[in-house]
CSV table of C-alpha atoms in Angstrom, one decimal:
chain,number,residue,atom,x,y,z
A,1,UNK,CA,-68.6,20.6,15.2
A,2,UNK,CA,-65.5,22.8,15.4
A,3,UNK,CA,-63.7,20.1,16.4
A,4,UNK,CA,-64.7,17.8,14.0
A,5,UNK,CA,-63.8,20.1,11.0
A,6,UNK,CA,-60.7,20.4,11.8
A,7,UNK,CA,-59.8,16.4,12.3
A,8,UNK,CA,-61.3,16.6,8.7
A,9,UNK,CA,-58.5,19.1,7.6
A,10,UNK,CA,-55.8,17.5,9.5
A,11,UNK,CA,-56.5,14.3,8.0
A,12,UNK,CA,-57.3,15.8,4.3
A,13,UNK,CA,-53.6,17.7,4.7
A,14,UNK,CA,-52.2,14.4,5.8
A,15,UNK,CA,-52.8,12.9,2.8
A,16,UNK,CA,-51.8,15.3,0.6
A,17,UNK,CA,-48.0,15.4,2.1
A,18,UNK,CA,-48.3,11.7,1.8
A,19,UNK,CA,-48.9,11.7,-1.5
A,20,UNK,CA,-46.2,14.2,-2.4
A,21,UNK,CA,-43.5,12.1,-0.1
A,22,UNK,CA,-44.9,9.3,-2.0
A,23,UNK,CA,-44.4,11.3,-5.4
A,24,UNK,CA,-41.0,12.4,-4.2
A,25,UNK,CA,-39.9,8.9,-3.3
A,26,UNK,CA,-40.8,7.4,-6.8
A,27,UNK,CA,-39.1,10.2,-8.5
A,28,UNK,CA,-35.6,9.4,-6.3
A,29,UNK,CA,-36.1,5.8,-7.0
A,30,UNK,CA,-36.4,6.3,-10.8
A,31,UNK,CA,-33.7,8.9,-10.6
A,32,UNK,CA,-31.3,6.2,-8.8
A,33,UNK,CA,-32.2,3.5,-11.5
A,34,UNK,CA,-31.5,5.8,-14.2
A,35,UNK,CA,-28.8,4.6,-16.3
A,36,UNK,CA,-26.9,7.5,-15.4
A,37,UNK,CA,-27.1,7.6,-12.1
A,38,UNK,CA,-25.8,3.9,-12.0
A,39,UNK,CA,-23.4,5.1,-14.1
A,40,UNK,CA,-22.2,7.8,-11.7
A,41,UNK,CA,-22.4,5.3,-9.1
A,42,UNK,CA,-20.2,2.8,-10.5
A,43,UNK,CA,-17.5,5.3,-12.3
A,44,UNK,CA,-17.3,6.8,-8.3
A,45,UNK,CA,-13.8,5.4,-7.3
A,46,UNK,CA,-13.6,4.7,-3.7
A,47,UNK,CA,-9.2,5.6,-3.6
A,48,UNK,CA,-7.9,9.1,-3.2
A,49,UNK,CA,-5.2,10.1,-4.6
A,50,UNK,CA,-2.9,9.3,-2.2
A,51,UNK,CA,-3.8,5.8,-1.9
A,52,UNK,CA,-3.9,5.4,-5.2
A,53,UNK,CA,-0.4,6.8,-5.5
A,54,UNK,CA,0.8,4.2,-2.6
A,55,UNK,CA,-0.6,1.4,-4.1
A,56,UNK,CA,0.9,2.3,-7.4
A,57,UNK,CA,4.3,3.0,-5.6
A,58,UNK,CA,3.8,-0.3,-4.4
A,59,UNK,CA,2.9,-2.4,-7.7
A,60,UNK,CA,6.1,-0.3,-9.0
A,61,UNK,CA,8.4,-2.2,-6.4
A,62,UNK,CA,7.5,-5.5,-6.6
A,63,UNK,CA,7.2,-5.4,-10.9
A,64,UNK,CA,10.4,-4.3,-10.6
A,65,UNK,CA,11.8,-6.6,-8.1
A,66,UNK,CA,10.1,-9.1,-10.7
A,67,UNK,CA,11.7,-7.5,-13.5
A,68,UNK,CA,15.6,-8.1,-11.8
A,69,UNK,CA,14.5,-11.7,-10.8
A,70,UNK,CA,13.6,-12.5,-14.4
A,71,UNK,CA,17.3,-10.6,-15.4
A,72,UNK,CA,19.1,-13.1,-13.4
A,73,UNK,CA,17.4,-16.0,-15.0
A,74,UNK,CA,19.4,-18.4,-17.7
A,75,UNK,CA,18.4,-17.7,-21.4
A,76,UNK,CA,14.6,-19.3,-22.5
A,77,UNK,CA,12.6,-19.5,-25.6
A,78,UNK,CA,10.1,-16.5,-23.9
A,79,UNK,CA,7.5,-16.7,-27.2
A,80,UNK,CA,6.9,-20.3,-25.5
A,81,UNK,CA,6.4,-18.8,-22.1
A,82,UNK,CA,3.4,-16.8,-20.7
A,83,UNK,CA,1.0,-17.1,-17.8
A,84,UNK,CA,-1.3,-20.1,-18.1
A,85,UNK,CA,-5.2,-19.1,-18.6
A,86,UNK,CA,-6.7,-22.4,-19.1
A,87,UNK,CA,-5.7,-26.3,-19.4
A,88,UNK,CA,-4.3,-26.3,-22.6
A,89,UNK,CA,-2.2,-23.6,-22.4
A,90,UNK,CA,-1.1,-25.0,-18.8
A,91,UNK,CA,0.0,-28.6,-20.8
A,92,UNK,CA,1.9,-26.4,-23.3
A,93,UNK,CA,3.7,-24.6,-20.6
A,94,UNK,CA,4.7,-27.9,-18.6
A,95,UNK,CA,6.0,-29.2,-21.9
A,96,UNK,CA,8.3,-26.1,-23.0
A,97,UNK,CA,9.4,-26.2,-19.1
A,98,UNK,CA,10.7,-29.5,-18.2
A,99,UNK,CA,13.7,-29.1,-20.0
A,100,UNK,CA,14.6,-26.1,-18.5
A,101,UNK,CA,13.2,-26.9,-14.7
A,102,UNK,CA,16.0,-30.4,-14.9
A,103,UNK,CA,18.5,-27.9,-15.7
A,104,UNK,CA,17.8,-25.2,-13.8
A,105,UNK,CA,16.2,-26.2,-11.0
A,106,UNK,CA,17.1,-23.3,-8.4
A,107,UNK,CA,16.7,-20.4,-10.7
A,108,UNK,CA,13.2,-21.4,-11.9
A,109,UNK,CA,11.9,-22.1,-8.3
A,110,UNK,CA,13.0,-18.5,-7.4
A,111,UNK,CA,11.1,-17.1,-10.5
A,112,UNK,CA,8.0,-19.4,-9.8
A,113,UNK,CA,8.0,-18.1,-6.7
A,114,UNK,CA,7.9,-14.2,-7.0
A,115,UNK,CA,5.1,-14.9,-10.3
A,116,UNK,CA,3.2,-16.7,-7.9
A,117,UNK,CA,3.9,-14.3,-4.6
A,118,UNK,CA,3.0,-11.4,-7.0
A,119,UNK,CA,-0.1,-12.7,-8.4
A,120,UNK,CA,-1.4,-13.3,-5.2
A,121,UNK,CA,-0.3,-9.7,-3.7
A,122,UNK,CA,-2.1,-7.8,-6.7
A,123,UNK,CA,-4.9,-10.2,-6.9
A,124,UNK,CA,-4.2,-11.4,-10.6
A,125,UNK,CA,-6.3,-14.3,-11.9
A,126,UNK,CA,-4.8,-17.4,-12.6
A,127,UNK,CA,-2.8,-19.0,-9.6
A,128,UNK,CA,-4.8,-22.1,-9.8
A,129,UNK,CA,-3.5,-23.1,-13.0
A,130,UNK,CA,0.0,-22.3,-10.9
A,131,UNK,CA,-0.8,-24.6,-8.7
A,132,UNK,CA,-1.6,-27.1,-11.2
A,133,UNK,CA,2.0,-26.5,-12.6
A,134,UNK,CA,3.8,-26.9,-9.6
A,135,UNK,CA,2.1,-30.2,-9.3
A,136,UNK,CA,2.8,-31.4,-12.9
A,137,UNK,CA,6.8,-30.2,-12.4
A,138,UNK,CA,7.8,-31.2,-8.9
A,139,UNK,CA,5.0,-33.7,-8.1
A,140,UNK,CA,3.1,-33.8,-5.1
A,141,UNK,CA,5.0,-33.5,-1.9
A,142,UNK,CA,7.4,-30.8,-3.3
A,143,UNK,CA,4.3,-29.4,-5.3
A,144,UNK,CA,2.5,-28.7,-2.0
A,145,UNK,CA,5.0,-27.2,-0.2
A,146,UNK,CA,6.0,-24.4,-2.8
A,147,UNK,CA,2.1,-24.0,-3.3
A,148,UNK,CA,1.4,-23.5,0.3
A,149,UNK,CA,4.6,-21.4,0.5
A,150,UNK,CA,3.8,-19.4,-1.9
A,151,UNK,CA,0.2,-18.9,-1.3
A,152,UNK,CA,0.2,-17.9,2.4
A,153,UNK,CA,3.5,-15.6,1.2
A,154,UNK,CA,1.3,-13.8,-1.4
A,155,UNK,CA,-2.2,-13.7,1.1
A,156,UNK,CA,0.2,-12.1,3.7
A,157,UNK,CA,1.4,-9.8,1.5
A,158,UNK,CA,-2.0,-9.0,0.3
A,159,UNK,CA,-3.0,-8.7,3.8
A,160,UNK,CA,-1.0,-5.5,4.7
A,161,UNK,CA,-1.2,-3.8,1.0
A,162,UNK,CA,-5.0,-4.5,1.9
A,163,UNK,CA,-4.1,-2.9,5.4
A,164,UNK,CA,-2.8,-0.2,4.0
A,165,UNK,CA,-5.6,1.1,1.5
A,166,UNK,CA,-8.2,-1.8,1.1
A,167,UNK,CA,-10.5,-0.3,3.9
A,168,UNK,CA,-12.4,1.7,0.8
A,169,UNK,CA,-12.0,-0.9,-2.3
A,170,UNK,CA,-13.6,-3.3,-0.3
A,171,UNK,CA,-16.8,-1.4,1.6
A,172,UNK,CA,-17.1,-0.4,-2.6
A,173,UNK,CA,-17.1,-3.8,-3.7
A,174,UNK,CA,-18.5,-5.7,-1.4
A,175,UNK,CA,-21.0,-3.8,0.8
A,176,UNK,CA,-23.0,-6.5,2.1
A,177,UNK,CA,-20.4,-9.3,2.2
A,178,UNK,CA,-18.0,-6.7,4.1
A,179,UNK,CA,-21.2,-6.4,6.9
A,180,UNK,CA,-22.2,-10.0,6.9
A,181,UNK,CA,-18.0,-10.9,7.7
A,182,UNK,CA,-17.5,-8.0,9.8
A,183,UNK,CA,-20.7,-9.6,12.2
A,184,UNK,CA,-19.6,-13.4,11.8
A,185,UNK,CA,-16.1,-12.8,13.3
A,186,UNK,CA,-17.5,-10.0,16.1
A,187,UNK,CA,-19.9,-13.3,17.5
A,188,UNK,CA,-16.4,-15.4,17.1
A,189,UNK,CA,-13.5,-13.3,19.0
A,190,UNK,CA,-13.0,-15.8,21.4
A,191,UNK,CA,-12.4,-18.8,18.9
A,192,UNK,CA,-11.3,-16.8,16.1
A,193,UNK,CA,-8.5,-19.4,14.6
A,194,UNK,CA,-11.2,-22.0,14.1
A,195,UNK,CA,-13.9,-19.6,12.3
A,196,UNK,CA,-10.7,-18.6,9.8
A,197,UNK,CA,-9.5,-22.1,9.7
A,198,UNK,CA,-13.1,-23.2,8.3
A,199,UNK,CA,-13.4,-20.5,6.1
A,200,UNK,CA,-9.8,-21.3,4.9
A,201,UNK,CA,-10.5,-25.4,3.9
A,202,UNK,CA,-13.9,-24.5,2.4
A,203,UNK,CA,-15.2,-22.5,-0.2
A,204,UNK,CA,-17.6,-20.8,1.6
A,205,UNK,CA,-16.0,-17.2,0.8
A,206,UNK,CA,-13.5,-16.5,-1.6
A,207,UNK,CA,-10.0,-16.4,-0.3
A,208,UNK,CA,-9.8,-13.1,-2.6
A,209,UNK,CA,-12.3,-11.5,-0.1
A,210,UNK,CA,-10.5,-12.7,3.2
A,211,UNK,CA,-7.2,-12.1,2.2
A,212,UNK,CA,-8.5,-8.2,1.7
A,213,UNK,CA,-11.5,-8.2,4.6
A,214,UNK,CA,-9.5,-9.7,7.1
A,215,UNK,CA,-7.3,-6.7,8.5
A,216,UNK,CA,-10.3,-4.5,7.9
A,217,UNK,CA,-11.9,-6.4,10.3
A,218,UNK,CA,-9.1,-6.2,13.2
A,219,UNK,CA,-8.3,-9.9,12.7
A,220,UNK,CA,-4.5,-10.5,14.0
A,221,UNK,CA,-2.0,-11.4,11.6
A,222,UNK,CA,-1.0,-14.3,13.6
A,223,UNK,CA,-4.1,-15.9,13.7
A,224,UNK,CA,-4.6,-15.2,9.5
A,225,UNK,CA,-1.1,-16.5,9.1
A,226,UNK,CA,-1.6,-19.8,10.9
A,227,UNK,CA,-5.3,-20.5,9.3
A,228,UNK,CA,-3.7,-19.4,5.9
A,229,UNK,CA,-0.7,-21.4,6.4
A,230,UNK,CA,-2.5,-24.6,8.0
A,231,UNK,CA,-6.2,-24.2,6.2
A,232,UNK,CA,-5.2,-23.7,2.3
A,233,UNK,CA,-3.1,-27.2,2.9
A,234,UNK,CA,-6.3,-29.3,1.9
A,235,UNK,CA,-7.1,-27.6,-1.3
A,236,UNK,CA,-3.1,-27.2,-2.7
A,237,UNK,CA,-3.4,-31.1,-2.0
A,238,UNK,CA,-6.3,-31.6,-4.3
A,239,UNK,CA,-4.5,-29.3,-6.9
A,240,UNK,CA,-0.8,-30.9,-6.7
A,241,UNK,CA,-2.2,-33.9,-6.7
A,242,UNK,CA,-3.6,-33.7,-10.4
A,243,UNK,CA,-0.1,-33.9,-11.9
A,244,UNK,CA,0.9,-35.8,-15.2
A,245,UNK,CA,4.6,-37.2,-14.2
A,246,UNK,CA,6.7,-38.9,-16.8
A,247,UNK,CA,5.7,-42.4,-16.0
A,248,UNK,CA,1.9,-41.7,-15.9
A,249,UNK,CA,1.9,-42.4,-19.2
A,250,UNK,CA,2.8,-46.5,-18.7
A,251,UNK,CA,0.2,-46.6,-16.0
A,252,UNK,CA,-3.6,-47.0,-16.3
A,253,UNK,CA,-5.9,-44.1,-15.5
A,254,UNK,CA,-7.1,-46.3,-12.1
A,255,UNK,CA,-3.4,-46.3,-11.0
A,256,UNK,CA,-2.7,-43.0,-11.4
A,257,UNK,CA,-5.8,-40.7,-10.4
A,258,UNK,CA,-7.0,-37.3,-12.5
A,259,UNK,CA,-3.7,-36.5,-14.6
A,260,UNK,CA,-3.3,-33.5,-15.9
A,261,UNK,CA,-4.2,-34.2,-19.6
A,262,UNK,CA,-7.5,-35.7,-18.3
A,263,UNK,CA,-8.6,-32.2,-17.1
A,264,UNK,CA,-11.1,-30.3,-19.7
A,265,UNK,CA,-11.3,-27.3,-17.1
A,266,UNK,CA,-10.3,-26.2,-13.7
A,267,UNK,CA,-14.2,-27.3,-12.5
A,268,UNK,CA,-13.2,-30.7,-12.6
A,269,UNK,CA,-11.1,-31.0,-9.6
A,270,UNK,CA,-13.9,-29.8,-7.4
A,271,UNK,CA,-16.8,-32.2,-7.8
A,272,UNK,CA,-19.6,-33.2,-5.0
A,273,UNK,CA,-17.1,-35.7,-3.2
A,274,UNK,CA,-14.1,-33.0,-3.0
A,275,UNK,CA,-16.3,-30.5,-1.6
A,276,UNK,CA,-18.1,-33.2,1.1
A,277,UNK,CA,-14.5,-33.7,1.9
A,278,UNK,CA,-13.7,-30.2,2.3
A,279,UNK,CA,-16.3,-29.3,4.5
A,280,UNK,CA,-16.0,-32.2,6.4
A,281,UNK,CA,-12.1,-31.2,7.0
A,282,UNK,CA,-13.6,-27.4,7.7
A,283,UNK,CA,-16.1,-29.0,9.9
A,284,UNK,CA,-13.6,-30.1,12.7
A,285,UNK,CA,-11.8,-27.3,12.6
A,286,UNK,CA,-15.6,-25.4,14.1
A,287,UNK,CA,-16.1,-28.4,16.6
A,288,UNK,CA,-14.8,-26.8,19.3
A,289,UNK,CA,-16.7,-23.9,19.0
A,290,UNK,CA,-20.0,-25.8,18.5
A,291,UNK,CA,-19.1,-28.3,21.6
A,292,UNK,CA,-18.6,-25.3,24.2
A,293,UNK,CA,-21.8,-23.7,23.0
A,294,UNK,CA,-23.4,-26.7,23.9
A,295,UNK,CA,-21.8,-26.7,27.6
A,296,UNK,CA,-23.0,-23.0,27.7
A,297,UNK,CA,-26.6,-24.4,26.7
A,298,UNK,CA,-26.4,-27.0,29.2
């Protein structure tokens, strides 16, 4: 009878510290969805002050390696000239700029190229509609190379600055995408240059997040240079490709493709047929992979 008492106490006392984990557990969820609390969480920068000095340090060279560039540079109308943001201010720009590309060919490749390098280092919005321009200006096969040039430049460069104090910004912006990467290239050490190739030709992460994950991650340099260099060369093709050259104008739309005043917005150069293409491309690049698993299997 004893006995029986007491299982009736132990049970009766279990409940109660249930209920008062379960009371303390609703008050720490409605504490963390407080408005202040996500406030806190969100004004919590991940840098310390020393990285934030370093990266500062950093953004101080290169805008003023910029700067010097831009010295050197023959006279312009600058009112005219200003980073493109969408398609109309990218025709404007390609009109105010032909003029001075035919007659200053050198000096405004050297400047394209540290805007573009530069943009892609700090991760400033807008080198698509570079891309577009290099297309418009130097047509396709010169487009391409100074947009892969310049692209894989900028993603190495963003690699080590990212090397240097991205560890932090990233597990702060991207908790769960930083986990789900860091597993997906652990499971793919052995074939590593086709994983980054794939993710390089299609779309299926932002080339923001590798260009930032991928040292964090312990992927080699060489093997981001060479998917970088060799997997961003399908896309810059569909970009350069949309160019409106001087004679487009005498040819019908058929003859010469998507120019670049049929273009209401950046969306239309990726429709359901480029990405099938892409992912095709990205496709080949795994089948290797997916072939000696199937040898393993067997």
């Amino acid at each position: 009878m004893a006995s029986a008492r007491n299982l009736v106490v132990e049970i009766a006392a279990g409940n109660e510290r249930g209920k008062v984990l379960t009371m303390r557990d609703e008050e720490k969820a409605k504490e963390d969805d407080s408005p202040s609390a996500k406030r806190s969480k969100f004004e919590r920068f991940p840098l310390t002050r020393w990285e934030l000095a370093a990266a500062l340090g950093v953004f101080l060279v290169f805008s003023t390696g910029l700067f010097c560039i831009y010295l050197t540079m023959p006279a312009a109308d600058y009112g005219k000239l200003k980073l493109p943001r969408s398609i109309s201010d990218l025709r404007l720009l390609k009109d105010n700029l032909a003029t001075y590309v035919s007659e200053y060919p050198a000096q405004f490749i050297l400047g394209y190229c540290s805007t573009y390098i530069f943009m892609q280092t700090f991760m400033i919005p807008g080198t698509i509609f570079m891309s577009l321009l290099a297309g418009a200006l130097f047509g396709i096969v010169r487009g391409l190379f100074l947009v892969v040039f310049n692209a894989t430049a900028g993603a190495s460069s963003c690699f080590f600055l990212s090397k240097l104090i991205g560890r932090p910004l990233v597990n702060w912006l991207w908790p769960e995408k930083m986990r789900f990467f860091q597993a997906e290239i652990a499971k793919r050490k052995e074939k590593l240059l086709n994983y980054m190739l794939f993710l390089r030709v299609t779309p299926t992460l932002p080339n923001l997040f590798i260009n930032l994950a991928s040292p964090i991650v312990d992927i080699p340099f060489h093997i981001f240079f060479l998917a970088t260099l060799l997997g961003l060369i399908p896309a810059s093709y569909i970009t350069v490709k949309c160019h409106l050259a001087n004679h487009v104008a005498s040819l019908s739309q058929h003859q010469a493709g998507l120019a670049l005043g049929d273009l209401k917005s950046v969306k239309d150069l990726y429709d359901f047929k480029t990405l099938s293409v892409l992912f095709l491309i990205g496709s080949i690049s795994i089948l290797p992979t997916l072939l000696k698993r199937k040898r393993i299997y067997e």
